[in-house]
mmCIF file of C-alpha atoms in Angstrom:
data_model
loop_
_atom_site.group_PDB
_atom_site.id
_atom_site.type_symbol
_atom_site.label_atom_id
_atom_site.label_comp_id
_atom_site.label_asym_id
_atom_site.label_seq_id
_atom_site.Cartn_x
_atom_site.Cartn_y
_atom_site.Cartn_z
ATOM 1 C CA MET A 1 2.620 41.386 7.628
ATOM 2 C CA ILE A 2 0.004 43.921 8.743
ATOM 3 C CA TRP A 3 2.183 46.839 7.696
ATOM 4 C CA SER A 4 2.929 45.296 4.307
ATOM 5 C CA GLY A 5 -0.767 44.792 3.646
ATOM 6 C CA TRP A 6 -1.527 48.412 4.483
ATOM 7 C CA LEU A 7 1.411 49.448 2.296
ATOM 8 C CA ALA A 8 0.002 47.437 -0.618
ATOM 9 C CA LEU A 9 -3.388 49.083 -0.150
ATOM 10 C CA LEU A 10 -1.826 52.550 0.058
ATOM 11 C CA VAL A 11 0.418 52.108 -2.989
ATOM 12 C CA SER A 12 -2.372 50.757 -5.183
ATOM 13 C CA PHE A 13 -4.793 53.481 -4.058
ATOM 14 C CA VAL A 14 -2.355 56.342 -4.619
ATOM 15 C CA VAL A 15 -1.168 55.096 -8.020
ATOM 16 C CA ALA A 16 -4.707 54.526 -9.320
ATOM 17 C CA PHE A 17 -6.042 57.751 -7.784
ATOM 18 C CA ILE A 18 -3.311 59.821 -9.448
ATOM 19 C CA ALA A 19 -3.543 57.983 -12.768
ATOM 20 C CA LEU A 20 -7.290 58.384 -13.286
ATOM 21 C CA PRO A 21 -7.559 62.201 -13.582
ATOM 22 C CA VAL A 22 -4.639 62.060 -16.008
ATOM 23 C CA MET A 23 -6.327 59.356 -18.068
ATOM 24 C CA ILE A 24 -9.859 60.797 -18.207
ATOM 25 C CA PRO A 25 -9.241 63.736 -20.602
ATOM 26 C CA ARG A 26 -6.765 61.768 -22.699
ATOM 27 C CA LEU A 27 -9.134 58.843 -23.203
ATOM 28 C CA GLY A 28 -11.830 61.293 -24.233
ATOM 29 C CA ARG A 29 -9.570 63.008 -26.757
ATOM 30 C CA VAL A 30 -8.597 59.766 -28.493
ATOM 31 C CA GLY A 31 -12.213 58.618 -28.673
ATOM 32 C CA LEU A 32 -12.079 55.803 -26.113
ATOM 33 C CA VAL A 33 -15.523 56.583 -24.772
ATOM 34 C CA GLY A 34 -18.769 54.758 -24.134
ATOM 35 C CA GLN A 35 -22.365 55.848 -23.788
ATOM 36 C CA ASP A 36 -23.917 56.087 -20.331
ATOM 37 C CA MET A 37 -27.033 54.172 -21.317
ATOM 38 C CA GLN A 38 -28.868 54.754 -18.037
ATOM 39 C CA LYS A 39 -29.051 58.545 -18.363
ATOM 40 C CA PRO A 40 -31.119 60.920 -20.524
ATOM 41 C CA GLY A 41 -29.284 61.778 -23.721
ATOM 42 C CA ARG A 42 -26.860 58.903 -23.150
ATOM 43 C CA PRO A 43 -23.768 61.085 -22.546
ATOM 44 C CA ARG A 44 -20.386 59.837 -23.725
ATOM 45 C CA ILE A 45 -18.005 58.934 -20.893
ATOM 46 C CA PRO A 46 -14.322 57.931 -21.134
ATOM 47 C CA GLU A 47 -13.828 54.213 -20.541
ATOM 48 C CA MET A 48 -10.989 51.755 -19.925
ATOM 49 C CA GLY A 49 -10.476 53.258 -16.463
ATOM 50 C CA GLY A 50 -9.679 49.722 -15.395
ATOM 51 C CA LEU A 51 -6.181 50.372 -16.729
ATOM 52 C CA ALA A 52 -5.612 52.506 -13.629
ATOM 53 C CA LEU A 53 -6.898 49.692 -11.432
ATOM 54 C CA VAL A 54 -4.503 47.199 -13.012
ATOM 55 C CA THR A 55 -1.632 49.712 -12.825
ATOM 56 C CA GLY A 56 -2.240 50.379 -9.134
ATOM 57 C CA PHE A 57 -2.586 46.687 -8.363
ATOM 58 C CA GLY A 58 0.549 45.835 -10.319
ATOM 59 C CA ALA A 59 2.546 48.610 -8.647
ATOM 60 C CA ALA A 60 1.577 47.338 -5.194
ATOM 61 C CA LEU A 61 2.598 43.777 -6.030
ATOM 62 C CA LEU A 62 5.887 44.947 -7.536
ATOM 63 C CA VAL A 63 6.667 46.866 -4.337
ATOM 64 C CA ALA A 64 5.962 43.721 -2.305
ATOM 65 C CA ILE A 65 8.134 41.654 -4.654
ATOM 66 C CA ALA A 66 10.965 44.206 -4.338
ATOM 67 C CA LEU A 67 10.727 44.205 -0.530
ATOM 68 C CA LYS A 68 11.025 40.432 -0.464
ATOM 69 C CA THR A 69 13.708 40.122 -3.157
ATOM 70 C CA PHE A 70 16.053 42.979 -2.278
ATOM 71 C CA PHE A 71 15.435 43.545 1.432
ATOM 72 C CA HIS A 72 14.498 40.001 2.522
ATOM 73 C CA LEU A 73 11.283 41.200 4.122
ATOM 74 C CA LEU A 74 7.871 39.482 4.058
ATOM 75 C CA PRO A 75 9.256 36.000 4.834
ATOM 76 C CA ARG A 76 5.770 34.447 4.933
ATOM 77 C CA VAL A 77 4.721 35.800 1.539
ATOM 78 C CA ASP A 78 5.033 33.460 -1.455
ATOM 79 C CA LEU A 79 7.106 35.231 -4.119
ATOM 80 C CA VAL A 80 6.277 32.713 -6.845
ATOM 81 C CA GLY A 81 2.585 33.045 -6.030
ATOM 82 C CA LEU A 82 2.740 36.836 -6.323
ATOM 83 C CA LEU A 83 4.462 36.624 -9.696
ATOM 84 C CA ALA A 84 1.961 34.068 -11.002
ATOM 85 C CA VAL A 85 -1.010 36.179 -9.904
ATOM 86 C CA LEU A 86 0.501 39.307 -11.427
ATOM 87 C CA ALA A 87 1.073 37.490 -14.730
ATOM 88 C CA THR A 88 -2.479 36.111 -14.748
ATOM 89 C CA VAL A 89 -4.052 39.501 -14.034
ATOM 90 C CA LEU A 90 -1.953 41.204 -16.723
ATOM 91 C CA LEU A 91 -2.948 38.569 -19.283
ATOM 92 C CA ILE A 92 -6.614 38.948 -18.349
ATOM 93 C CA ALA A 93 -6.233 42.727 -18.591
ATOM 94 C CA LEU A 94 -4.917 42.299 -22.132
ATOM 95 C CA VAL A 95 -8.102 40.405 -23.028
ATOM 96 C CA GLY A 96 -10.124 43.250 -21.532
ATOM 97 C CA ILE A 97 -8.179 45.877 -23.460
ATOM 98 C CA LEU A 98 -8.794 44.051 -26.732
ATOM 99 C CA ASP A 99 -12.491 43.769 -25.940
ATOM 100 C CA ASP A 100 -12.757 47.461 -25.059
ATOM 101 C CA LEU A 101 -10.997 48.378 -28.308
ATOM 102 C CA ILE A 102 -12.498 45.966 -30.844
ATOM 103 C CA ALA A 103 -15.423 44.287 -29.001
ATOM 104 C CA VAL A 104 -14.399 40.637 -29.287
ATOM 105 C CA ARG A 105 -17.113 37.980 -29.511
ATOM 106 C CA GLN A 106 -18.642 36.703 -26.274
ATOM 107 C CA ILE A 107 -17.327 33.173 -26.817
ATOM 108 C CA VAL A 108 -13.784 34.503 -27.290
ATOM 109 C CA LYS A 109 -14.028 36.552 -24.113
ATOM 110 C CA ALA A 110 -15.324 33.506 -22.261
ATOM 111 C CA VAL A 111 -12.543 31.177 -23.405
ATOM 112 C CA THR A 112 -9.390 33.331 -23.473
ATOM 113 C CA PRO A 113 -9.169 33.688 -19.657
ATOM 114 C CA LEU A 114 -8.520 29.937 -19.574
ATOM 115 C CA PHE A 115 -5.122 30.637 -21.136
ATOM 116 C CA ALA A 116 -4.529 33.624 -18.864
ATOM 117 C CA ALA A 117 -4.697 31.211 -15.928
ATOM 118 C CA LEU A 118 -1.652 29.275 -17.208
ATOM 119 C CA PRO A 119 0.804 30.978 -14.789
ATOM 120 C CA LEU A 120 -1.294 29.705 -11.870
ATOM 121 C CA VAL A 121 -1.516 26.271 -13.486
ATOM 122 C CA ALA A 122 2.251 26.189 -14.057
ATOM 123 C CA ILE A 123 3.060 26.636 -10.358
ATOM 124 C CA ARG A 124 0.298 24.209 -9.273
ATOM 125 C CA SER A 125 -1.213 26.952 -7.151
ATOM 126 C CA GLY A 126 -3.690 26.197 -4.413
ATOM 127 C CA TYR A 127 -4.434 22.963 -2.582
ATOM 128 C CA THR A 128 -5.812 19.851 -4.220
ATOM 129 C CA VAL A 129 -7.808 18.882 -1.118
ATOM 130 C CA LEU A 130 -11.124 20.727 -0.813
ATOM 131 C CA ASN A 131 -13.614 20.637 2.048
ATOM 132 C CA LEU A 132 -16.946 20.355 0.240
ATOM 133 C CA PRO A 133 -20.242 21.059 2.025
ATOM 134 C CA PHE A 134 -22.131 17.857 2.957
ATOM 135 C CA VAL A 135 -19.302 15.782 1.462
ATOM 136 C CA GLY A 136 -16.176 16.496 3.473
ATOM 137 C CA TYR A 137 -12.578 16.533 2.300
ATOM 138 C CA VAL A 138 -11.937 15.443 -1.286
ATOM 139 C CA ASN A 139 -8.520 15.244 -2.950
ATOM 140 C CA PHE A 140 -8.876 16.183 -6.617
ATOM 141 C CA GLY A 141 -5.212 15.615 -7.469
ATOM 142 C CA LEU A 142 -4.169 16.956 -10.878
ATOM 143 C CA LEU A 143 -7.759 17.873 -11.690
ATOM 144 C CA TYR A 144 -7.439 20.859 -9.383
ATOM 145 C CA PRO A 145 -4.542 22.717 -11.091
ATOM 146 C CA LEU A 146 -5.323 21.521 -14.614
ATOM 147 C CA VAL A 147 -9.116 21.958 -14.622
ATOM 148 C CA PHE A 148 -10.477 23.752 -11.570
ATOM 149 C CA VAL A 149 -7.928 26.594 -11.547
ATOM 150 C CA PRO A 150 -8.467 27.746 -15.169
ATOM 151 C CA LEU A 151 -12.233 27.242 -14.889
ATOM 152 C CA GLY A 152 -12.289 29.218 -11.654
ATOM 153 C CA VAL A 153 -10.374 32.124 -13.164
ATOM 154 C CA THR A 154 -12.457 32.337 -16.335
ATOM 155 C CA GLY A 155 -15.694 31.830 -14.399
ATOM 156 C CA ALA A 156 -14.994 34.612 -11.902
ATOM 157 C CA ALA A 157 -13.682 36.985 -14.573
ATOM 158 C CA ASN A 158 -16.706 36.574 -16.831
ATOM 159 C CA ALA A 159 -19.208 36.622 -13.962
ATOM 160 C CA MET A 160 -17.877 39.962 -12.693
ATOM 161 C CA ASN A 161 -17.889 41.258 -16.255
ATOM 162 C CA MET A 162 -21.590 40.424 -16.662
ATOM 163 C CA LEU A 163 -23.017 42.380 -13.721
ATOM 164 C CA ALA A 164 -22.077 45.844 -14.950
ATOM 165 C CA GLY A 165 -23.485 48.942 -16.606
ATOM 166 C CA PHE A 166 -24.520 51.009 -13.580
ATOM 167 C CA ASN A 167 -22.324 53.792 -12.198
ATOM 168 C CA GLY A 168 -20.150 52.459 -9.383
ATOM 169 C CA VAL A 169 -21.555 48.945 -9.268
ATOM 170 C CA GLU A 170 -18.571 46.979 -10.588
ATOM 171 C CA VAL A 171 -15.860 48.497 -8.401
ATOM 172 C CA GLY A 172 -18.265 48.939 -5.486
ATOM 173 C CA MET A 173 -19.158 45.260 -5.386
ATOM 174 C CA GLY A 174 -15.551 44.346 -6.114
ATOM 175 C CA ALA A 175 -14.299 46.407 -3.170
ATOM 176 C CA VAL A 176 -16.787 44.708 -0.833
ATOM 177 C CA ALA A 177 -15.698 41.271 -2.061
ATOM 178 C CA PHE A 178 -12.003 42.093 -1.630
ATOM 179 C CA LEU A 179 -12.590 43.403 1.902
ATOM 180 C CA ALA A 180 -14.583 40.344 2.982
ATOM 181 C CA LEU A 181 -12.001 37.983 1.511
ATOM 182 C CA THR A 182 -9.196 39.931 3.205
ATOM 183 C CA VAL A 183 -10.854 39.352 6.584
ATOM 184 C CA ILE A 184 -11.109 35.634 5.823
ATOM 185 C CA ALA A 185 -7.525 35.428 4.532
ATOM 186 C CA LEU A 186 -6.117 37.113 7.641
ATOM 187 C CA SER A 187 -8.201 34.928 9.958
ATOM 188 C CA LEU A 188 -6.788 31.832 8.240
ATOM 189 C CA GLY A 189 -3.227 33.162 8.184
ATOM 190 C CA LYS A 190 -3.137 33.224 4.370
ATOM 191 C CA LEU A 191 -0.824 36.215 4.118
ATOM 192 C CA THR A 192 -0.040 36.065 0.395
ATOM 193 C CA ALA A 193 -3.736 36.054 -0.465
ATOM 194 C CA ALA A 194 -4.377 38.894 2.008
ATOM 195 C CA LEU A 195 -1.682 41.064 0.431
ATOM 196 C CA ILE A 196 -3.097 40.447 -3.057
ATOM 197 C CA LEU A 197 -6.606 41.327 -1.905
ATOM 198 C CA LEU A 198 -5.521 44.506 -0.110
ATOM 199 C CA ALA A 199 -3.673 45.635 -3.238
ATOM 200 C CA ALA A 200 -6.856 45.088 -5.252
ATOM 201 C CA LEU A 201 -8.982 46.821 -2.604
ATOM 202 C CA GLY A 202 -6.893 49.995 -2.707
ATOM 203 C CA ALA A 203 -7.091 50.250 -6.485
ATOM 204 C CA ALA A 204 -10.837 49.515 -6.468
ATOM 205 C CA LEU A 205 -11.514 52.262 -3.909
ATOM 206 C CA ALA A 206 -9.586 54.775 -6.016
ATOM 207 C CA CYS A 207 -11.596 53.807 -9.097
ATOM 208 C CA LEU A 208 -14.839 53.977 -7.124
ATOM 209 C CA TYR A 209 -14.245 57.666 -6.395
ATOM 210 C CA TYR A 210 -14.226 58.483 -10.113
ATOM 211 C CA ASN A 211 -16.740 55.834 -11.174
ATOM 212 C CA TRP A 212 -19.401 56.671 -8.579
ATOM 213 C CA TYR A 213 -22.634 58.289 -9.735
ATOM 214 C CA PRO A 214 -22.445 60.371 -11.869
ATOM 215 C CA ALA A 215 -19.469 58.517 -13.300
ATOM 216 C CA ARG A 216 -16.560 60.447 -14.750
ATOM 217 C CA ILE A 217 -15.047 57.282 -16.207
ATOM 218 C CA PHE A 218 -16.045 53.667 -16.848
ATOM 219 C CA ILE A 219 -13.655 50.897 -15.854
ATOM 220 C CA GLY A 220 -14.477 48.838 -18.956
ATOM 221 C CA ASP A 221 -13.904 45.146 -19.499
ATOM 222 C CA VAL A 222 -10.239 45.580 -18.617
ATOM 223 C CA GLY A 223 -11.377 46.471 -15.096
ATOM 224 C CA THR A 224 -14.139 43.915 -14.568
ATOM 225 C CA LEU A 225 -12.212 40.968 -16.006
ATOM 226 C CA SER A 226 -9.128 41.883 -13.971
ATOM 227 C CA MET A 227 -11.096 42.111 -10.720
ATOM 228 C CA GLY A 228 -12.569 38.683 -11.349
ATOM 229 C CA ALA A 229 -9.101 37.292 -11.999
ATOM 230 C CA VAL A 230 -7.785 38.802 -8.757
ATOM 231 C CA LEU A 231 -10.663 37.325 -6.770
ATOM 232 C CA ALA A 232 -10.211 33.852 -8.239
ATOM 233 C CA SER A 233 -6.421 33.926 -7.870
ATOM 234 C CA ALA A 234 -6.597 34.982 -4.225
ATOM 235 C CA VAL A 235 -9.112 32.338 -3.154
ATOM 236 C CA ILE A 236 -7.155 29.660 -5.025
ATOM 237 C CA LEU A 237 -3.883 30.608 -3.323
ATOM 238 C CA GLY A 238 -5.598 30.907 0.043
ATOM 239 C CA ASN A 239 -7.681 27.734 -0.284
ATOM 240 C CA PHE A 240 -10.944 29.462 0.643
ATOM 241 C CA GLU A 241 -12.735 28.802 -2.626
ATOM 242 C CA THR A 242 -16.143 28.487 -0.967
ATOM 243 C CA ALA A 243 -15.965 32.132 0.109
ATOM 244 C CA GLY A 244 -15.174 33.142 -3.454
ATOM 245 C CA VAL A 245 -18.199 31.253 -4.763
ATOM 246 C CA ILE A 246 -20.474 32.900 -2.169
ATOM 247 C CA LEU A 247 -19.257 36.362 -3.140
ATOM 248 C CA VAL A 248 -19.981 35.873 -6.833
ATOM 249 C CA ILE A 249 -23.500 34.500 -6.261
ATOM 250 C CA PRO A 250 -25.128 37.798 -7.376
ATOM 251 C CA HIS A 251 -22.925 37.824 -10.467
ATOM 252 C CA LEU A 252 -23.693 34.183 -11.244
ATOM 253 C CA PHE A 253 -27.430 34.808 -10.809
ATOM 254 C CA ASP A 254 -27.161 37.708 -13.243
ATOM 255 C CA LEU A 255 -25.151 35.517 -15.631
ATOM 256 C CA VAL A 256 -27.791 32.765 -15.555
ATOM 257 C CA LEU A 257 -30.603 35.257 -16.211
ATOM 258 C CA LYS A 258 -28.774 36.757 -19.167
ATOM 259 C CA ALA A 259 -27.733 33.382 -20.558
ATOM 260 C CA ALA A 260 -31.352 32.216 -20.447
ATOM 261 C CA HIS A 261 -32.289 35.168 -22.664
ATOM 262 C CA GLY A 262 -29.335 34.909 -25.051
ATOM 263 C CA PHE A 263 -27.173 37.624 -23.425
ATOM 264 C CA PRO A 264 -29.224 40.679 -24.475
ATOM 265 C CA LYS A 265 -28.427 44.208 -23.363
ATOM 266 C CA SER A 266 -29.993 44.716 -19.940
ATOM 267 C CA PHE A 267 -30.431 48.466 -19.665
ATOM 268 C CA GLY A 268 -33.385 50.123 -18.012
ATOM 269 C CA ILE A 269 -35.799 52.710 -19.346
ATOM 270 C CA CYS A 270 -34.896 56.090 -17.844
ATOM 271 C CA HIS A 271 -37.864 58.315 -16.977
ATOM 272 C CA ARG A 272 -37.809 61.296 -14.610
ATOM 273 C CA GLY A 273 -34.651 60.193 -12.851
ATOM 274 C CA LYS A 274 -35.669 56.569 -12.355
ATOM 275 C CA LEU A 275 -34.918 53.341 -14.185
ATOM 276 C CA TYR A 276 -37.786 51.046 -15.126
ATOM 277 C CA CYS A 277 -37.753 47.466 -16.348
ATOM 278 C CA PRO A 278 -38.831 47.103 -20.002
ATOM 279 C CA GLU A 279 -42.267 45.592 -20.617
ATOM 280 C CA SER A 280 -40.600 42.503 -22.076
ATOM 281 C CA GLY A 281 -39.479 41.604 -18.550
ATOM 282 C CA PRO A 282 -36.168 41.419 -16.688
ATOM 283 C CA VAL A 283 -33.193 39.810 -18.399
ATOM 284 C CA GLY A 284 -30.643 40.549 -15.658
ATOM 285 C CA LEU A 285 -30.378 41.160 -11.922
ATOM 286 C CA GLY A 286 -30.431 44.940 -12.379
ATOM 287 C CA GLN A 287 -33.672 44.826 -14.356
ATOM 288 C CA LEU A 288 -35.174 42.414 -11.830
ATOM 289 C CA ILE A 289 -34.545 44.969 -9.075
ATOM 290 C CA MET A 290 -36.091 47.676 -11.277
ATOM 291 C CA LYS A 291 -39.200 45.538 -11.689
ATOM 292 C CA LEU A 292 -39.513 44.597 -8.017
ATOM 293 C CA SER A 293 -39.042 48.212 -6.903
ATOM 294 C CA GLY A 294 -41.443 49.659 -9.463
ATOM 295 C CA GLY A 295 -38.738 52.064 -10.632
ATOM 296 C CA ILE A 296 -35.501 53.038 -8.922
ATOM 297 C CA SER A 297 -32.785 55.647 -9.390
ATOM 298 C CA GLU A 298 -29.462 54.434 -10.759
ATOM 299 C CA ARG A 299 -27.672 55.489 -7.573
ATOM 300 C CA ASN A 300 -30.087 53.544 -5.372
ATOM 301 C CA LEU A 301 -29.919 50.546 -7.685
ATOM 302 C CA THR A 302 -26.151 50.519 -7.280
ATOM 303 C CA LEU A 303 -26.551 50.757 -3.498
ATOM 304 C CA VAL A 304 -28.962 47.799 -3.519
ATOM 305 C CA LEU A 305 -26.508 45.674 -5.504
ATOM 306 C CA ILE A 306 -23.600 46.672 -3.261
ATOM 307 C CA GLY A 307 -25.790 45.922 -0.236
ATOM 308 C CA LEU A 308 -26.462 42.468 -1.666
ATOM 309 C CA GLU A 309 -22.706 41.941 -1.973
ATOM 310 C CA VAL A 310 -22.241 43.105 1.628
ATOM 311 C CA LEU A 311 -24.738 40.418 2.668
ATOM 312 C CA MET A 312 -22.784 37.786 0.720
ATOM 313 C CA GLY A 313 -19.588 39.003 2.379
ATOM 314 C CA LEU A 314 -21.079 38.762 5.868
ATOM 315 C CA ILE A 315 -22.310 35.239 5.151
ATOM 316 C CA ALA A 316 -18.866 34.185 3.908
ATOM 317 C CA VAL A 317 -17.054 35.705 6.908
ATOM 318 C CA TRP A 318 -19.569 34.133 9.312
ATOM 319 C CA LEU A 319 -19.171 30.697 7.746
ATOM 320 C CA TYR A 320 -15.388 30.786 7.991
ATOM 321 C CA ALA A 321 -15.487 32.179 11.534
ATOM 322 C CA ARG A 322 -17.907 29.438 12.588
ATOM 323 C CA PHE A 323 -16.417 26.451 10.826
#
């Protein structure tokens, strides 16, 4: 299994890494660009780079599916689970593409991932018995596949989509989450989940190279929503949902802050290379860090947010190693 996981990571990385420099000029020529709001002059940057992430991830899973189907390898990997996850991520990616192209309403973007989770619901993915902190083991029966699975997918997808807008932050935090969850999956012997996470990690690292400050491309909603769907799908299949919740705590905190203020734009005020929180006060986690730091460069802000995700990852790994 170790070699197949490394193969998934390699395939997804190579495919995404090759696709991105091909996509960047073409996206610019057809006008699929967004403004880099955190920089002077707000330069226009190609977006929808998440298509490369989804392509790399999908290619890696298709290779794994082919190895199992045609060569009878990977006996401990769940073929049906791989297909369901691939279908869910592709459906979520379609929602992201539509949003990047026509800017769908927030409520639509929040609800449509529920339907994208139907492949996971159809195969009754995951385990209905959960070990809840301070409660113990609880069997949720049909509530788990019919309610918790779609809510988990849409919650993770939208949470990861919220904490965005700074060069490198989305794929940087996503890569950290995928790595931490891979460690947990391997320690628990959840090989299907580990393969899925390694495929996502490779594609995220490739995107990070081009999305790092100063970004040459944005991953767009197609990228953030897809990463959230991968995370949710993997923890559901692997039955380590608590780790998934821990790793989206920064995103959920950002989501709560923005929801409390009616989901406003949460950009900073750029002055002499630093970002400052507007006088009206912070309406997101990024602006809160700007306020607490008294002004911070975009690169350092991204590093702080990634560092926060590293902390969440270490906590999750420690909890699963201990208990």
